[in-house]
Amino acid sequence: MLKRVVNALELVALLAAATFVVLLFAYRPTAKPAAPAAAAANPLVVGEQVFAANCSTCHGAHGEGAVGPRLSGGAVVRRYPNPADQIAVVEYTRTGLNRG
Ligand code: HEC
Protein backbone atom coordinates (compact mmCIF):
# COMPACT_ATOMS: atom_id res chain seq x y z
CA MET A 1 0.00 0.00 0.00
CA LEU A 2 2.72 2.48 1.03
CA LYS A 3 4.76 1.53 -2.00
CA ARG A 4 1.77 2.33 -4.22
CA VAL A 5 1.47 5.81 -2.70
CA VAL A 6 5.17 6.41 -3.19
CA ASN A 7 4.91 5.25 -6.78
CA ALA A 8 1.98 7.59 -7.35
CA LEU A 9 3.92 10.48 -5.81
CA GLU A 10 6.95 9.64 -7.94
CA LEU A 11 4.75 9.65 -11.01
CA VAL A 12 3.26 13.04 -10.11
CA ALA A 13 6.74 14.44 -9.40
CA LEU A 14 8.04 13.04 -12.66
CA LEU A 15 5.11 14.55 -14.59
CA ALA A 16 5.59 17.88 -12.85
CA ALA A 17 9.29 17.87 -13.66
CA ALA A 18 8.60 16.94 -17.27
CA THR A 19 5.97 19.69 -17.55
CA PHE A 20 8.42 22.18 -16.06
CA VAL A 21 11.08 21.28 -18.60
CA VAL A 22 8.60 21.48 -21.49
CA LEU A 23 7.44 24.89 -20.27
CA LEU A 24 11.05 26.04 -20.01
CA PHE A 25 11.53 25.32 -23.70
CA ALA A 26 8.17 26.79 -24.64
CA TYR A 27 8.70 29.98 -22.65
CA ARG A 28 9.32 33.01 -24.82
CA PRO A 29 9.84 36.19 -22.86
CA THR A 30 7.62 38.97 -24.18
CA ALA A 31 9.23 42.23 -25.18
CA LYS A 32 9.22 44.68 -22.33
CA PRO A 33 7.49 48.00 -23.01
CA ALA A 34 9.91 50.85 -23.60
CA ALA A 35 11.12 52.43 -20.40
CA PRO A 36 9.46 55.78 -19.65
CA ALA A 37 12.86 57.46 -19.73
CA ALA A 38 13.46 56.19 -23.28
CA ALA A 39 10.02 57.44 -24.37
CA ALA A 40 10.66 60.82 -22.78
CA ALA A 41 13.92 61.12 -24.67
CA ASN A 42 12.08 60.87 -27.99
CA PRO A 43 11.09 64.45 -28.95
CA LEU A 44 8.13 63.21 -30.99
CA VAL A 45 6.71 61.43 -27.96
CA VAL A 46 7.33 64.45 -25.74
CA GLY A 47 5.75 66.74 -28.34
CA GLU A 48 2.70 64.51 -28.59
CA GLN A 49 2.28 64.64 -24.82
CA VAL A 50 2.73 68.42 -24.71
CA PHE A 51 0.19 68.86 -27.51
CA ALA A 52 -2.36 66.55 -25.89
CA ALA A 53 -2.04 68.35 -22.56
CA ASN A 54 -1.87 71.98 -23.77
CA CYS A 55 -3.16 72.38 -27.31
CA SER A 56 -5.68 69.70 -28.18
CA THR A 57 -8.59 71.35 -26.36
CA CYS A 58 -8.56 74.20 -28.91
CA HIS A 59 -6.90 72.61 -31.94
CA GLY A 60 -8.41 69.11 -31.73
CA ALA A 61 -6.80 65.86 -30.61
CA HIS A 62 -5.27 65.43 -34.07
CA GLY A 63 -4.82 69.09 -34.92
CA GLU A 64 -8.01 69.02 -37.00
CA GLY A 65 -9.11 72.34 -35.56
CA ALA A 66 -11.85 73.38 -33.15
CA VAL A 67 -11.87 76.79 -31.44
CA GLY A 68 -8.34 77.24 -32.77
CA PRO A 69 -7.50 76.85 -36.45
CA ARG A 70 -6.60 73.55 -38.06
CA LEU A 71 -2.91 72.71 -37.63
CA SER A 72 -2.72 69.28 -39.29
CA GLY A 73 -2.72 68.25 -42.94
CA GLY A 74 0.09 70.67 -43.72
CA ALA A 75 -1.95 73.74 -42.75
CA VAL A 76 0.78 75.18 -40.56
CA VAL A 77 3.59 74.13 -42.88
CA ARG A 78 1.93 75.88 -45.83
CA ARG A 79 1.36 79.03 -43.84
CA TYR A 80 4.79 79.03 -42.17
CA PRO A 81 7.22 77.17 -44.44
CA ASN A 82 10.15 78.23 -42.30
CA PRO A 83 10.31 76.09 -39.10
CA ALA A 84 11.72 79.10 -37.23
CA ASP A 85 8.45 80.94 -37.95
CA GLN A 86 6.42 77.97 -36.67
CA ILE A 87 8.37 78.09 -33.44
CA ALA A 88 7.96 81.87 -33.20
CA VAL A 89 4.17 81.59 -33.64
CA VAL A 90 3.87 79.06 -30.85
CA GLU A 91 6.27 80.95 -28.62
CA TYR A 92 5.11 84.55 -29.27
CA THR A 93 1.69 84.19 -31.02
CA ARG A 94 1.00 85.30 -34.56
CA THR A 95 1.14 88.95 -33.71
CA GLY A 96 4.43 88.63 -31.91
CA LEU A 97 2.96 89.49 -28.53
CA ASN A 98 5.24 88.78 -25.59
CA ARG A 99 8.26 88.88 -27.83
CA GLY A 100 10.85 90.52 -26.04
C1 HEC B 1 -7.39 78.46 -25.63
C2 HEC B 1 -7.35 77.86 -26.96
C3 HEC B 1 -6.00 77.54 -27.56
C4 HEC B 1 -4.99 76.79 -27.02
C5 HEC B 1 -4.97 76.06 -25.68
C6 HEC B 1 -3.93 76.76 -28.02
N1 HEC B 1 -4.29 77.47 -29.11
FE1 HEC B 1 -3.19 77.74 -30.78
N2 HEC B 1 -4.58 79.03 -31.49
C7 HEC B 1 -5.80 79.30 -30.90
C8 HEC B 1 -6.50 80.29 -31.69
C9 HEC B 1 -7.90 80.87 -31.39
C10 HEC B 1 -5.66 80.60 -32.77
C11 HEC B 1 -5.92 81.61 -33.88
C12 HEC B 1 -5.34 82.92 -33.43
C13 HEC B 1 -5.54 84.00 -34.43
O1 HEC B 1 -6.35 83.84 -35.35
O2 HEC B 1 -4.85 85.03 -34.31
C14 HEC B 1 -4.46 79.78 -32.60
C15 HEC B 1 -3.41 79.79 -33.48
C16 HEC B 1 -2.37 78.89 -33.44
C17 HEC B 1 -1.39 78.74 -34.48
C18 HEC B 1 -1.30 79.54 -35.77
C19 HEC B 1 -2.14 78.85 -36.80
C20 HEC B 1 -2.23 79.62 -38.06
O3 HEC B 1 -2.74 79.06 -39.04
O4 HEC B 1 -1.81 80.79 -38.08
C21 HEC B 1 -0.52 77.75 -34.08
C22 HEC B 1 0.65 77.20 -34.85
C23 HEC B 1 -0.99 77.29 -32.81
N3 HEC B 1 -2.11 78.00 -32.44
C24 HEC B 1 -0.40 76.32 -32.09
C25 HEC B 1 -0.75 76.01 -30.80
C26 HEC B 1 0.00 75.11 -29.96
C27 HEC B 1 1.25 74.34 -30.39
C28 HEC B 1 -0.64 75.05 -28.76
C29 HEC B 1 -0.21 74.31 -27.51
C30 HEC B 1 1.13 74.55 -27.04
C31 HEC B 1 -1.81 75.91 -28.86
N4 HEC B 1 -1.83 76.47 -30.10
C32 HEC B 1 -2.73 76.08 -27.85
C33 HEC B 1 -6.30 78.74 -29.74
C34 HEC B 1 -5.56 77.97 -28.87
PDB file of C-alpha atoms and ligand atoms in Angstrom:
ATOM      1  CA  MET A   1       0.000   0.000   0.000  1.00  0.00           C
ATOM      2  CA  LEU A   2       2.718   2.481   1.028  1.00  0.00           C
ATOM      3  CA  LYS A   3       4.761   1.526  -1.997  1.00  0.00           C
ATOM      4  CA  ARG A   4       1.767   2.329  -4.216  1.00  0.00           C
ATOM      5  CA  VAL A   5       1.467   5.812  -2.701  1.00  0.00           C
ATOM      6  CA  VAL A   6       5.174   6.410  -3.195  1.00  0.00           C
ATOM      7  CA  ASN A   7       4.906   5.254  -6.777  1.00  0.00           C
ATOM      8  CA  ALA A   8       1.976   7.589  -7.351  1.00  0.00           C
ATOM      9  CA  LEU A   9       3.921  10.476  -5.809  1.00  0.00           C
ATOM     10  CA  GLU A  10       6.953   9.645  -7.941  1.00  0.00           C
ATOM     11  CA  LEU A  11       4.749   9.645 -11.006  1.00  0.00           C
ATOM     12  CA  VAL A  12       3.256  13.036 -10.110  1.00  0.00           C
ATOM     13  CA  ALA A  13       6.735  14.436  -9.399  1.00  0.00           C
ATOM     14  CA  LEU A  14       8.037  13.044 -12.665  1.00  0.00           C
ATOM     15  CA  LEU A  15       5.110  14.550 -14.589  1.00  0.00           C
ATOM     16  CA  ALA A  16       5.588  17.884 -12.848  1.00  0.00           C
ATOM     17  CA  ALA A  17       9.294  17.873 -13.655  1.00  0.00           C
ATOM     18  CA  ALA A  18       8.600  16.937 -17.269  1.00  0.00           C
ATOM     19  CA  THR A  19       5.974  19.687 -17.549  1.00  0.00           C
ATOM     20  CA  PHE A  20       8.415  22.178 -16.061  1.00  0.00           C
ATOM     21  CA  VAL A  21      11.083  21.284 -18.604  1.00  0.00           C
ATOM     22  CA  VAL A  22       8.605  21.483 -21.489  1.00  0.00           C
ATOM     23  CA  LEU A  23       7.440  24.894 -20.272  1.00  0.00           C
ATOM     24  CA  LEU A  24      11.048  26.039 -20.010  1.00  0.00           C
ATOM     25  CA  PHE A  25      11.528  25.323 -23.701  1.00  0.00           C
ATOM     26  CA  ALA A  26       8.170  26.787 -24.642  1.00  0.00           C
ATOM     27  CA  TYR A  27       8.705  29.983 -22.650  1.00  0.00           C
ATOM     28  CA  ARG A  28       9.315  33.006 -24.824  1.00  0.00           C
ATOM     29  CA  PRO A  29       9.838  36.192 -22.863  1.00  0.00           C
ATOM     30  CA  THR A  30       7.623  38.969 -24.181  1.00  0.00           C
ATOM     31  CA  ALA A  31       9.234  42.231 -25.182  1.00  0.00           C
ATOM     32  CA  LYS A  32       9.216  44.676 -22.330  1.00  0.00           C
ATOM     33  CA  PRO A  33       7.490  48.001 -23.014  1.00  0.00           C
ATOM     34  CA  ALA A  34       9.905  50.845 -23.597  1.00  0.00           C
ATOM     35  CA  ALA A  35      11.120  52.429 -20.400  1.00  0.00           C
ATOM     36  CA  PRO A  36       9.458  55.776 -19.654  1.00  0.00           C
ATOM     37  CA  ALA A  37      12.865  57.455 -19.732  1.00  0.00           C
ATOM     38  CA  ALA A  38      13.458  56.194 -23.283  1.00  0.00           C
ATOM     39  CA  ALA A  39      10.023  57.437 -24.372  1.00  0.00           C
ATOM     40  CA  ALA A  40      10.656  60.817 -22.781  1.00  0.00           C
ATOM     41  CA  ALA A  41      13.924  61.120 -24.672  1.00  0.00           C
ATOM     42  CA  ASN A  42      12.075  60.873 -27.995  1.00  0.00           C
ATOM     43  CA  PRO A  43      11.094  64.450 -28.950  1.00  0.00           C
ATOM     44  CA  LEU A  44       8.128  63.210 -30.990  1.00  0.00           C
ATOM     45  CA  VAL A  45       6.712  61.425 -27.959  1.00  0.00           C
ATOM     46  CA  VAL A  46       7.326  64.447 -25.745  1.00  0.00           C
ATOM     47  CA  GLY A  47       5.748  66.742 -28.341  1.00  0.00           C
ATOM     48  CA  GLU A  48       2.698  64.511 -28.587  1.00  0.00           C
ATOM     49  CA  GLN A  49       2.281  64.639 -24.816  1.00  0.00           C
ATOM     50  CA  VAL A  50       2.725  68.424 -24.707  1.00  0.00           C
ATOM     51  CA  PHE A  51       0.189  68.860 -27.515  1.00  0.00           C
ATOM     52  CA  ALA A  52      -2.357  66.549 -25.890  1.00  0.00           C
ATOM     53  CA  ALA A  53      -2.040  68.346 -22.563  1.00  0.00           C
ATOM     54  CA  ASN A  54      -1.870  71.975 -23.775  1.00  0.00           C
ATOM     55  CA  CYS A  55      -3.157  72.381 -27.314  1.00  0.00           C
ATOM     56  CA  SER A  56      -5.684  69.699 -28.182  1.00  0.00           C
ATOM     57  CA  THR A  57      -8.595  71.351 -26.364  1.00  0.00           C
ATOM     58  CA  CYS A  58      -8.562  74.197 -28.905  1.00  0.00           C
ATOM     59  CA  HIS A  59      -6.899  72.609 -31.944  1.00  0.00           C
ATOM     60  CA  GLY A  60      -8.407  69.108 -31.734  1.00  0.00           C
ATOM     61  CA  ALA A  61      -6.797  65.858 -30.613  1.00  0.00           C
ATOM     62  CA  HIS A  62      -5.267  65.425 -34.074  1.00  0.00           C
ATOM     63  CA  GLY A  63      -4.816  69.090 -34.925  1.00  0.00           C
ATOM     64  CA  GLU A  64      -8.007  69.024 -37.003  1.00  0.00           C
ATOM     65  CA  GLY A  65      -9.107  72.344 -35.562  1.00  0.00           C
ATOM     66  CA  ALA A  66     -11.849  73.385 -33.151  1.00  0.00           C
ATOM     67  CA  VAL A  67     -11.869  76.791 -31.439  1.00  0.00           C
ATOM     68  CA  GLY A  68      -8.341  77.235 -32.768  1.00  0.00           C
ATOM     69  CA  PRO A  69      -7.500  76.848 -36.446  1.00  0.00           C
ATOM     70  CA  ARG A  70      -6.604  73.549 -38.057  1.00  0.00           C
ATOM     71  CA  LEU A  71      -2.907  72.707 -37.634  1.00  0.00           C
ATOM     72  CA  SER A  72      -2.719  69.282 -39.290  1.00  0.00           C
ATOM     73  CA  GLY A  73      -2.724  68.254 -42.935  1.00  0.00           C
ATOM     74  CA  GLY A  74       0.092  70.670 -43.723  1.00  0.00           C
ATOM     75  CA  ALA A  75      -1.950  73.737 -42.746  1.00  0.00           C
ATOM     76  CA  VAL A  76       0.784  75.183 -40.558  1.00  0.00           C
ATOM     77  CA  VAL A  77       3.593  74.127 -42.884  1.00  0.00           C
ATOM     78  CA  ARG A  78       1.931  75.885 -45.835  1.00  0.00           C
ATOM     79  CA  ARG A  79       1.363  79.026 -43.837  1.00  0.00           C
ATOM     80  CA  TYR A  80       4.786  79.032 -42.171  1.00  0.00           C
ATOM     81  CA  PRO A  81       7.224  77.169 -44.444  1.00  0.00           C
ATOM     82  CA  ASN A  82      10.154  78.226 -42.299  1.00  0.00           C
ATOM     83  CA  PRO A  83      10.312  76.088 -39.102  1.00  0.00           C
ATOM     84  CA  ALA A  84      11.722  79.104 -37.235  1.00  0.00           C
ATOM     85  CA  ASP A  85       8.447  80.938 -37.954  1.00  0.00           C
ATOM     86  CA  GLN A  86       6.422  77.972 -36.672  1.00  0.00           C
ATOM     87  CA  ILE A  87       8.369  78.092 -33.436  1.00  0.00           C
ATOM     88  CA  ALA A  88       7.957  81.871 -33.199  1.00  0.00           C
ATOM     89  CA  VAL A  89       4.167  81.592 -33.641  1.00  0.00           C
ATOM     90  CA  VAL A  90       3.874  79.064 -30.846  1.00  0.00           C
ATOM     91  CA  GLU A  91       6.273  80.949 -28.625  1.00  0.00           C
ATOM     92  CA  TYR A  92       5.108  84.554 -29.266  1.00  0.00           C
ATOM     93  CA  THR A  93       1.687  84.188 -31.017  1.00  0.00           C
ATOM     94  CA  ARG A  94       0.995  85.301 -34.564  1.00  0.00           C
ATOM     95  CA  THR A  95       1.136  88.953 -33.708  1.00  0.00           C
ATOM     96  CA  GLY A  96       4.431  88.628 -31.906  1.00  0.00           C
ATOM     97  CA  LEU A  97       2.959  89.486 -28.525  1.00  0.00           C
ATOM     98  CA  ASN A  98       5.238  88.783 -25.587  1.00  0.00           C
ATOM     99  CA  ARG A  99       8.263  88.884 -27.834  1.00  0.00           C
ATOM    100  CA  GLY A 100      10.852  90.522 -26.045  1.00  0.00           C
TER     101      GLY A 100
HETATM  102  C1  HEC B   1      -7.385  78.463 -25.629  1.00  0.00           C
HETATM  103  C2  HEC B   1      -7.347  77.856 -26.958  1.00  0.00           C
HETATM  104  C3  HEC B   1      -5.999  77.537 -27.555  1.00  0.00           C
HETATM  105  C4  HEC B   1      -4.992  76.786 -27.023  1.00  0.00           C
HETATM  106  C5  HEC B   1      -4.974  76.056 -25.684  1.00  0.00           C
HETATM  107  C6  HEC B   1      -3.931  76.757 -28.017  1.00  0.00           C
HETATM  108  N1  HEC B   1      -4.294  77.469 -29.108  1.00  0.00           N
HETATM  109 FE1  HEC B   1      -3.193  77.737 -30.779  1.00  0.00          FE
HETATM  110  N2  HEC B   1      -4.577  79.028 -31.487  1.00  0.00           N
HETATM  111  C7  HEC B   1      -5.805  79.299 -30.901  1.00  0.00           C
HETATM  112  C8  HEC B   1      -6.504  80.289 -31.689  1.00  0.00           C
HETATM  113  C9  HEC B   1      -7.896  80.874 -31.393  1.00  0.00           C
HETATM  114  C10 HEC B   1      -5.659  80.604 -32.770  1.00  0.00           C
HETATM  115  C11 HEC B   1      -5.915  81.613 -33.878  1.00  0.00           C
HETATM  116  C12 HEC B   1      -5.338  82.924 -33.425  1.00  0.00           C
HETATM  117  C13 HEC B   1      -5.538  84.005 -34.427  1.00  0.00           C
HETATM  118  O1  HEC B   1      -6.353  83.840 -35.349  1.00  0.00           O
HETATM  119  O2  HEC B   1      -4.845  85.035 -34.310  1.00  0.00           O
HETATM  120  C14 HEC B   1      -4.456  79.777 -32.603  1.00  0.00           C
HETATM  121  C15 HEC B   1      -3.413  79.791 -33.475  1.00  0.00           C
HETATM  122  C16 HEC B   1      -2.375  78.889 -33.443  1.00  0.00           C
HETATM  123  C17 HEC B   1      -1.385  78.740 -34.478  1.00  0.00           C
HETATM  124  C18 HEC B   1      -1.297  79.541 -35.766  1.00  0.00           C
HETATM  125  C19 HEC B   1      -2.137  78.849 -36.797  1.00  0.00           C
HETATM  126  C20 HEC B   1      -2.230  79.621 -38.062  1.00  0.00           C
HETATM  127  O3  HEC B   1      -2.743  79.065 -39.040  1.00  0.00           O
HETATM  128  O4  HEC B   1      -1.813  80.794 -38.084  1.00  0.00           O
HETATM  129  C21 HEC B   1      -0.525  77.752 -34.082  1.00  0.00           C
HETATM  130  C22 HEC B   1       0.655  77.205 -34.854  1.00  0.00           C
HETATM  131  C23 HEC B   1      -0.992  77.295 -32.813  1.00  0.00           C
HETATM  132  N3  HEC B   1      -2.108  78.001 -32.437  1.00  0.00           N
HETATM  133  C24 HEC B   1      -0.399  76.316 -32.088  1.00  0.00           C
HETATM  134  C25 HEC B   1      -0.748  76.010 -30.804  1.00  0.00           C
HETATM  135  C26 HEC B   1       0.001  75.105 -29.956  1.00  0.00           C
HETATM  136  C27 HEC B   1       1.246  74.340 -30.390  1.00  0.00           C
HETATM  137  C28 HEC B   1      -0.635  75.050 -28.760  1.00  0.00           C
HETATM  138  C29 HEC B   1      -0.210  74.313 -27.513  1.00  0.00           C
HETATM  139  C30 HEC B   1       1.132  74.545 -27.045  1.00  0.00           C
HETATM  140  C31 HEC B   1      -1.810  75.911 -28.859  1.00  0.00           C
HETATM  141  N4  HEC B   1      -1.829  76.471 -30.101  1.00  0.00           N
HETATM  142  C32 HEC B   1      -2.730  76.082 -27.847  1.00  0.00           C
HETATM  143  C33 HEC B   1      -6.296  78.743 -29.743  1.00  0.00           C
HETATM  144  C34 HEC B   1      -5.556  77.966 -28.868  1.00  0.00           C
END
